Short mmCIF file of C-alpha atoms and ligand atoms in Angstrom, two decimals:
data_model
loop_
_atom_site.label_atom_id
_atom_site.label_comp_id
_atom_site.label_asym_id
_atom_site.label_seq_id
_atom_site.Cartn_x
_atom_site.Cartn_y
_atom_site.Cartn_z
CA MET A 6 -0.17 0.29 -0.53
CA THR A 7 3.00 2.92 0.96
CA MET A 8 6.83 3.30 0.04
CA THR A 9 7.54 4.49 3.26
CA ALA A 10 8.34 2.98 6.21
CA LEU A 11 5.92 2.38 9.28
CA PRO A 12 6.50 3.64 12.20
CA LYS A 13 7.71 0.66 14.93
CA VAL A 14 5.12 -0.20 17.12
CA PRO A 15 6.24 1.62 20.98
CA THR A 16 6.60 -0.34 23.91
CA TRP A 17 3.58 -0.31 25.87
CA THR A 18 2.86 -1.67 29.86
CA THR A 19 -1.17 -1.27 29.72
CA LEU A 20 -1.83 -1.84 25.96
CA LYS A 21 -1.55 -4.56 23.13
CA LEU A 22 -1.22 -4.27 19.68
CA THR A 23 -1.18 -7.47 17.27
CA THR A 24 -2.08 -7.23 13.57
CA ASP A 25 -4.12 -10.35 10.95
CA GLY A 26 -3.39 -8.60 7.76
CA ARG A 27 -5.08 -5.10 7.56
CA VAL A 28 -6.50 -5.66 10.51
CA GLY A 29 -5.25 -4.13 13.92
CA VAL A 30 -6.53 -5.92 17.16
CA LEU A 31 -5.90 -3.11 20.57
CA THR A 32 -6.27 -4.71 23.68
CA ILE A 33 -6.55 -2.70 26.85
CA ASP A 34 -4.55 -5.41 29.37
CA ARG A 35 -5.30 -4.17 32.69
CA PRO A 36 -7.81 -7.29 33.88
CA GLU A 37 -6.73 -6.66 37.51
CA ALA A 38 -8.31 -3.70 37.69
CA LEU A 39 -10.75 -4.38 35.42
CA ASN A 40 -8.66 -2.17 32.45
CA ALA A 41 -9.85 0.41 34.53
CA LEU A 42 -8.79 3.79 32.27
CA ASN A 43 -5.74 5.51 34.62
CA SER A 44 -3.81 8.01 33.28
CA THR A 45 -1.30 5.30 31.94
CA VAL A 46 -3.41 4.13 30.08
CA LEU A 47 -4.92 6.86 28.73
CA ARG A 48 -1.49 8.29 27.60
CA GLU A 49 -0.83 5.05 26.14
CA LEU A 50 -4.09 5.12 23.99
CA GLU A 51 -3.42 8.11 23.31
CA GLU A 52 -0.13 7.53 21.93
CA ALA A 53 -1.95 4.26 20.66
CA MET A 54 -4.35 6.50 18.31
CA ASP A 55 -1.14 8.47 16.93
CA HIS A 56 0.30 5.05 16.17
CA LEU A 57 -2.71 3.84 14.52
CA ALA A 58 -3.37 7.01 12.81
CA ALA A 59 0.45 6.85 10.72
CA ARG A 60 -0.41 3.08 9.96
CA PRO A 61 -1.94 2.87 6.53
CA ASP A 62 -1.09 -0.94 6.06
CA LEU A 63 -4.03 -1.50 8.90
CA GLY A 64 -7.41 -0.94 7.50
CA VAL A 65 -10.16 -1.54 10.70
CA VAL A 66 -8.95 -1.08 14.76
CA ILE A 67 -11.15 -3.54 16.84
CA LEU A 68 -10.56 -2.12 19.97
CA THR A 69 -11.19 -5.03 23.12
CA GLY A 70 -10.57 -5.25 26.70
CA GLY A 71 -8.33 -8.28 28.22
CA GLY A 72 -9.71 -11.00 30.88
CA SER A 73 -12.76 -12.15 30.46
CA LYS A 74 -14.78 -10.01 32.47
CA ALA A 75 -14.25 -6.23 31.59
CA PHE A 76 -14.15 -4.75 28.58
CA VAL A 77 -13.31 -1.26 30.42
CA ALA A 78 -14.91 -0.67 33.84
CA GLY A 79 -14.78 3.28 33.96
CA ALA A 80 -11.28 5.70 34.65
CA ASP A 81 -9.40 5.00 37.76
CA ILE A 82 -11.43 5.72 41.00
CA LYS A 83 -8.72 4.87 43.45
CA GLU A 84 -6.19 7.12 41.25
CA MET A 85 -9.10 9.97 41.00
CA VAL A 86 -10.54 10.04 44.68
CA THR A 87 -7.10 12.56 45.35
CA LEU A 88 -7.25 14.48 41.90
CA PRO A 89 -7.90 18.28 42.58
CA ALA A 90 -9.49 20.26 40.19
CA ILE A 91 -7.62 21.13 38.03
CA GLU A 92 -5.70 18.71 37.59
CA ALA A 93 -9.05 15.89 36.87
CA ARG A 94 -9.52 18.52 34.21
CA ALA A 95 -6.55 17.38 32.46
CA PHE A 96 -7.56 14.29 33.35
CA THR A 97 -10.82 14.24 31.64
CA ALA A 98 -9.30 16.57 28.62
CA LEU A 99 -6.79 13.17 28.02
CA GLY A 100 -9.91 10.94 28.12
CA GLN A 101 -11.57 13.68 25.79
CA ARG A 102 -8.10 13.38 23.64
CA VAL A 103 -8.20 9.86 23.18
CA ASN A 104 -11.99 9.89 22.30
CA ALA A 105 -11.50 12.65 19.52
CA LYS A 106 -8.61 10.94 18.52
CA MET A 107 -9.96 7.12 18.07
CA GLU A 108 -12.75 8.99 15.79
CA GLU A 109 -10.82 11.13 13.89
CA LEU A 110 -8.71 7.65 12.80
CA PRO A 111 -9.15 7.08 9.41
CA GLN A 112 -9.29 3.32 9.83
CA PRO A 113 -12.93 2.16 11.35
CA VAL A 114 -12.78 1.37 15.09
CA ILE A 115 -14.57 -1.77 16.23
CA ALA A 116 -15.23 -1.93 19.76
CA ALA A 117 -15.43 -5.77 20.73
CA ILE A 118 -17.43 -5.21 24.22
CA ASN A 119 -16.47 -8.49 26.31
CA GLY A 120 -17.24 -7.26 29.28
CA TYR A 121 -18.06 -4.43 32.15
CA ALA A 122 -17.89 -1.58 29.77
CA LEU A 123 -18.63 1.44 32.69
CA GLY A 124 -18.65 5.10 32.90
CA GLY A 125 -15.11 6.42 31.16
CA GLY A 126 -15.41 2.42 29.58
CA MET A 127 -18.75 2.66 27.58
CA GLU A 128 -17.67 6.47 26.81
CA LEU A 129 -14.39 4.74 25.14
CA ALA A 130 -16.71 2.38 23.36
CA LEU A 131 -19.37 5.00 21.82
CA ALA A 132 -16.36 7.15 20.06
CA ALA A 133 -15.66 3.62 18.36
CA ASP A 134 -17.37 3.13 14.91
CA ILE A 135 -19.25 -0.10 15.58
CA ARG A 136 -19.94 -1.92 18.56
CA ILE A 137 -20.11 -5.54 18.84
CA ALA A 138 -21.18 -6.69 22.41
CA SER A 139 -20.97 -10.05 23.96
CA GLU A 140 -23.69 -11.58 26.10
CA SER A 141 -22.40 -10.67 29.27
CA ALA A 142 -21.34 -6.70 28.36
CA VAL A 143 -23.08 -4.69 30.90
CA PHE A 144 -23.24 -0.97 29.76
CA GLY A 145 -24.00 2.12 32.01
CA LEU A 146 -22.74 5.42 33.15
CA PRO A 147 -22.79 5.11 37.47
CA GLU A 148 -20.56 8.53 37.18
CA VAL A 149 -23.74 10.37 38.68
CA GLY A 150 -23.55 7.93 41.55
CA LEU A 151 -20.02 8.69 42.37
CA GLY A 152 -20.86 12.86 42.57
CA LEU A 153 -19.64 13.58 39.34
CA HIS A 154 -20.94 13.14 35.25
CA PRO A 155 -19.42 11.52 32.28
CA GLY A 156 -16.50 13.77 31.49
CA PHE A 157 -14.77 12.01 28.53
CA GLY A 158 -17.40 12.92 25.87
CA GLY A 159 -20.01 10.36 26.77
CA THR A 160 -23.06 12.84 27.64
CA GLN A 161 -22.81 14.28 23.82
CA ARG A 162 -22.15 10.77 22.15
CA LEU A 163 -24.74 9.09 23.79
CA LEU A 164 -27.15 11.89 23.05
CA ALA A 165 -26.10 11.81 19.29
CA LEU A 166 -26.56 8.05 19.30
CA VAL A 167 -29.68 7.41 21.37
CA GLY A 168 -30.90 10.59 21.72
CA LYS A 169 -32.05 13.27 24.85
CA GLY A 170 -34.72 10.78 26.62
CA ARG A 171 -32.69 6.96 26.07
CA ALA A 172 -29.90 9.27 26.97
CA ALA A 173 -31.43 11.43 30.11
CA GLU A 174 -32.37 8.17 31.57
CA LEU A 175 -29.06 6.69 31.58
CA VAL A 176 -26.81 9.59 32.39
CA TYR A 177 -29.38 10.33 35.82
CA THR A 178 -29.84 7.25 36.87
CA GLY A 179 -26.46 5.84 36.56
CA ASP A 180 -28.54 2.52 35.94
CA ARG A 181 -27.06 -0.63 34.11
CA ILE A 182 -28.02 -1.98 31.23
CA LYS A 183 -27.71 -5.44 30.02
CA ALA A 184 -26.27 -6.36 26.84
CA ASP A 185 -29.97 -7.04 24.83
CA GLU A 186 -31.33 -3.93 26.33
CA ALA A 187 -28.15 -2.23 24.91
CA LEU A 188 -28.91 -3.26 21.54
CA ARG A 189 -32.97 -2.12 21.76
CA LEU A 190 -31.26 0.97 22.46
CA GLY A 191 -28.82 1.53 19.42
CA ILE A 192 -26.00 1.68 21.69
CA VAL A 193 -24.50 -1.73 20.47
CA ASN A 194 -24.82 -3.40 16.45
CA LYS A 195 -24.98 -6.37 17.63
CA VAL A 196 -24.83 -9.52 20.76
CA VAL A 197 -23.32 -12.42 19.77
CA PRO A 198 -21.96 -15.69 22.39
CA GLN A 199 -18.79 -14.47 24.33
CA ASP A 200 -16.58 -17.03 22.62
CA GLN A 201 -18.00 -15.35 19.05
CA LEU A 202 -17.03 -11.81 20.48
CA LEU A 203 -13.66 -11.78 18.96
CA PRO A 204 -14.73 -14.12 15.23
CA THR A 205 -17.72 -12.42 14.56
CA ALA A 206 -15.83 -8.24 15.24
CA HIS A 207 -12.76 -10.11 12.91
CA ALA A 208 -15.73 -11.36 10.23
CA MET A 209 -16.62 -7.56 10.02
CA ALA A 210 -13.17 -5.99 10.03
CA GLY A 211 -12.33 -8.16 6.90
CA ARG A 212 -15.43 -7.64 5.09
CA ILE A 213 -14.54 -3.75 6.15
CA ALA A 214 -10.47 -4.20 5.72
CA ALA A 215 -11.27 -6.14 1.46
CA ALA A 216 -13.35 -2.72 0.43
CA ALA A 217 -11.43 0.64 -1.10
CA PRO A 218 -9.59 2.10 1.43
CA VAL A 219 -9.48 5.22 0.89
CA ALA A 220 -13.68 5.28 -0.03
CA VAL A 221 -13.83 4.36 3.83
CA MET A 222 -11.46 6.17 5.22
CA LEU A 223 -13.56 9.16 3.23
CA ALA A 224 -17.06 7.64 4.47
CA LYS A 225 -15.69 8.00 8.00
CA ALA A 226 -14.86 10.94 7.75
CA ALA A 227 -18.15 11.83 6.27
CA LEU A 228 -19.81 9.70 9.05
CA THR A 229 -17.95 11.76 11.77
CA ARG A 230 -18.52 14.82 10.52
CA GLY A 231 -21.73 14.65 9.83
CA ASN A 232 -22.46 13.85 13.30
CA ALA A 233 -21.71 16.83 14.65
CA THR A 234 -22.40 19.08 12.51
CA ASP A 235 -26.48 19.91 10.16
CA LEU A 236 -27.34 18.19 7.40
CA THR A 237 -26.54 20.73 4.74
CA THR A 238 -23.25 21.55 6.11
CA GLY A 239 -22.65 17.40 6.04
CA LEU A 240 -24.06 16.91 2.74
CA ARG A 241 -21.94 19.51 1.04
CA TYR A 242 -18.50 17.21 2.84
CA GLU A 243 -19.86 14.19 1.30
CA ASN A 244 -20.36 15.75 -1.94
CA GLU A 245 -16.52 16.95 -1.81
CA THR A 246 -15.37 13.59 0.39
CA ALA A 247 -17.48 11.51 -2.36
CA ALA A 248 -16.24 13.56 -5.37
CA LEU A 249 -12.42 13.12 -3.96
CA CYS A 250 -13.46 9.23 -5.16
CA PHE A 251 -13.15 9.52 -8.01
CA SER A 252 -9.57 10.85 -8.13
CA THR A 253 -8.15 7.07 -6.77
CA SER A 254 -7.03 4.46 -9.29
CA ASP A 255 -9.49 2.62 -7.17
CA ILE A 256 -12.62 3.57 -8.11
CA ARG A 257 -11.58 2.51 -11.70
CA GLU A 258 -10.07 -0.63 -10.63
CA GLY A 259 -13.51 -1.46 -8.50
CA PHE A 260 -15.46 -0.39 -12.07
CA THR A 261 -13.94 -2.44 -14.34
CA ALA A 262 -13.74 -5.58 -11.91
CA PHE A 263 -17.52 -4.87 -11.77
CA ILE A 264 -17.86 -4.82 -15.79
CA GLU A 265 -15.52 -7.73 -15.71
CA LYS A 266 -17.37 -9.79 -13.49
CA ARG A 267 -14.37 -10.57 -10.81
CA LYS A 268 -13.36 -9.67 -7.58
CA PRO A 269 -11.28 -5.98 -7.26
CA CYS A 270 -8.40 -5.85 -6.05
CA PHE A 271 -7.90 -2.44 -4.33
CA GLU A 272 -4.38 -0.73 -3.46
CA GLY A 273 -5.49 2.18 -1.40
CA LYS A 274 -4.56 4.55 -3.75
N1 CAA B 470 -11.29 1.87 39.37
C1 CAA B 470 -10.43 1.69 40.14
N2 CAA B 470 -10.75 0.41 39.75
C2 CAA B 470 -11.19 -0.26 40.13
C3 CAA B 470 -12.49 -0.40 38.70
C4 CAA B 470 -12.47 1.27 38.65
N3 CAA B 470 -13.31 1.58 38.11
N4 CAA B 470 -13.33 -0.90 38.65
C5 CAA B 470 -12.78 -1.83 39.09
N5 CAA B 470 -12.05 -1.80 39.77
C6 CAA B 470 -10.79 -2.86 40.76
C7 CAA B 470 -11.27 -2.95 41.65
O1 CAA B 470 -10.96 -2.16 42.72
C8 CAA B 470 -10.75 -4.65 42.36
O2 CAA B 470 -9.55 -4.36 42.86
P1 CAA B 470 -8.97 -4.65 43.85
O3 CAA B 470 -9.10 -6.18 43.33
O4 CAA B 470 -7.90 -4.34 44.00
O5 CAA B 470 -9.94 -4.56 45.37
C9 CAA B 470 -10.81 -5.19 40.42
O6 CAA B 470 -10.53 -3.37 40.20
C10 CAA B 470 -12.17 -5.60 40.77
O7 CAA B 470 -13.25 -5.28 40.82
P2 CAA B 470 -14.34 -5.68 41.58
O8 CAA B 470 -13.74 -6.35 42.79
O9 CAA B 470 -15.13 -4.61 41.76
O10 CAA B 470 -15.00 -6.56 40.93
P3 CAA B 470 -16.76 -6.70 40.99
O11 CAA B 470 -16.97 -8.15 40.29
O12 CAA B 470 -17.24 -7.42 42.47
O13 CAA B 470 -17.33 -5.67 40.36
C11 CAA B 470 -18.38 -3.75 38.84
C12 CAA B 470 -17.19 -5.32 38.80
C13 CAA B 470 -19.19 -4.11 39.20
C14 CAA B 470 -16.96 -3.26 37.14
C15 CAA B 470 -17.39 -2.98 40.22
O14 CAA B 470 -15.61 -3.20 40.43
C16 CAA B 470 -17.29 -1.54 40.30
O15 CAA B 470 -18.62 -0.75 40.04
N6 CAA B 470 -16.71 -0.70 39.44
C17 CAA B 470 -16.33 0.47 38.66
C18 CAA B 470 -16.96 1.07 38.17
C19 CAA B 470 -17.37 2.10 37.90
O16 CAA B 470 -18.08 2.87 39.28
N7 CAA B 470 -17.26 3.20 37.26
C20 CAA B 470 -16.98 4.67 36.84
C21 CAA B 470 -16.19 5.13 36.73
S1 CAA B 470 -15.81 6.98 36.94
C22 CAA B 470 -15.84 7.41 35.48
O17 CAA B 470 -15.65 6.65 34.50
C23 CAA B 470 -15.65 8.90 35.26
C24 CAA B 470 -15.70 9.45 33.85
O18 CAA B 470 -16.37 9.66 33.24
C25 CAA B 470 -14.21 9.41 33.06
#
């Protein structure tokens, strides 16, 4: 795809990045604390987002949690307990930045939610493009029960995803919901048995990775912009990104392959 040398994977203490062809799997691996987001995890996640943004060889990213119990059980309460407001401001800004960077990645992100996705963990999942949950996943924004409210973008992203009434109920009550309820509310795309979670995410990632990379990247940009703006501006943006697809050699390959009744062979150009 590219002649530029790929950046070396940084060394992390709480994250793992593995690759399978054009699919990257990023695992938050702090199972002893149910993958809670302390500042080390958040700093490493920010670095991971910068790294992934510089990996044109990866067409899709799967984000999941290490261990069998949790995707991420929230921001680290033990670290936050002593945080003065000014440091809490920097901590939540870091959490917001991680999620914004994930949303701005060129690659689509599939959150494979393998257990608890609470507080900052649910907020992290909300910044992914697609969410697949295992039957054992549990969602919730319990912050108000702790004396704060969601601060990693959760109020805004949940609002955009499910509307004011449903977001308000989850945020104000802090209720936990199971995967089937999350599916009913439109928070997740599908629910599968735990042992099918990663295979399902990989199967979907494989279909995305087989599509024209630039078209997928521009489609993600259009969806992300559209979510954050009015319809007229979003449509104008879509018009430009759709036109930009016509500057790629992959579009010629896609059209020609259709006409020649064969599978396209995309190069990401
Ligand atoms: N922060 C720090 N540590 C956490 C944690 C968190 N959010 N969630 C779990 N842990 C730790 C526990 O303290 C425990 O550590 P020890 O063994 O050292 O005691 C370990 O992970 C295992 O957890 P539990 O023993 O509690 O496991 P459980 O199965 O009994 O319960 C749970 C699981 C229901 C998820 C429970 O751990 C829990 O309620 N966690 C907190 C969830 C929460 O409130 N998240 C929101 C945080 S605030 C936030 O996220 C703010 C924001 O918007 C950015």
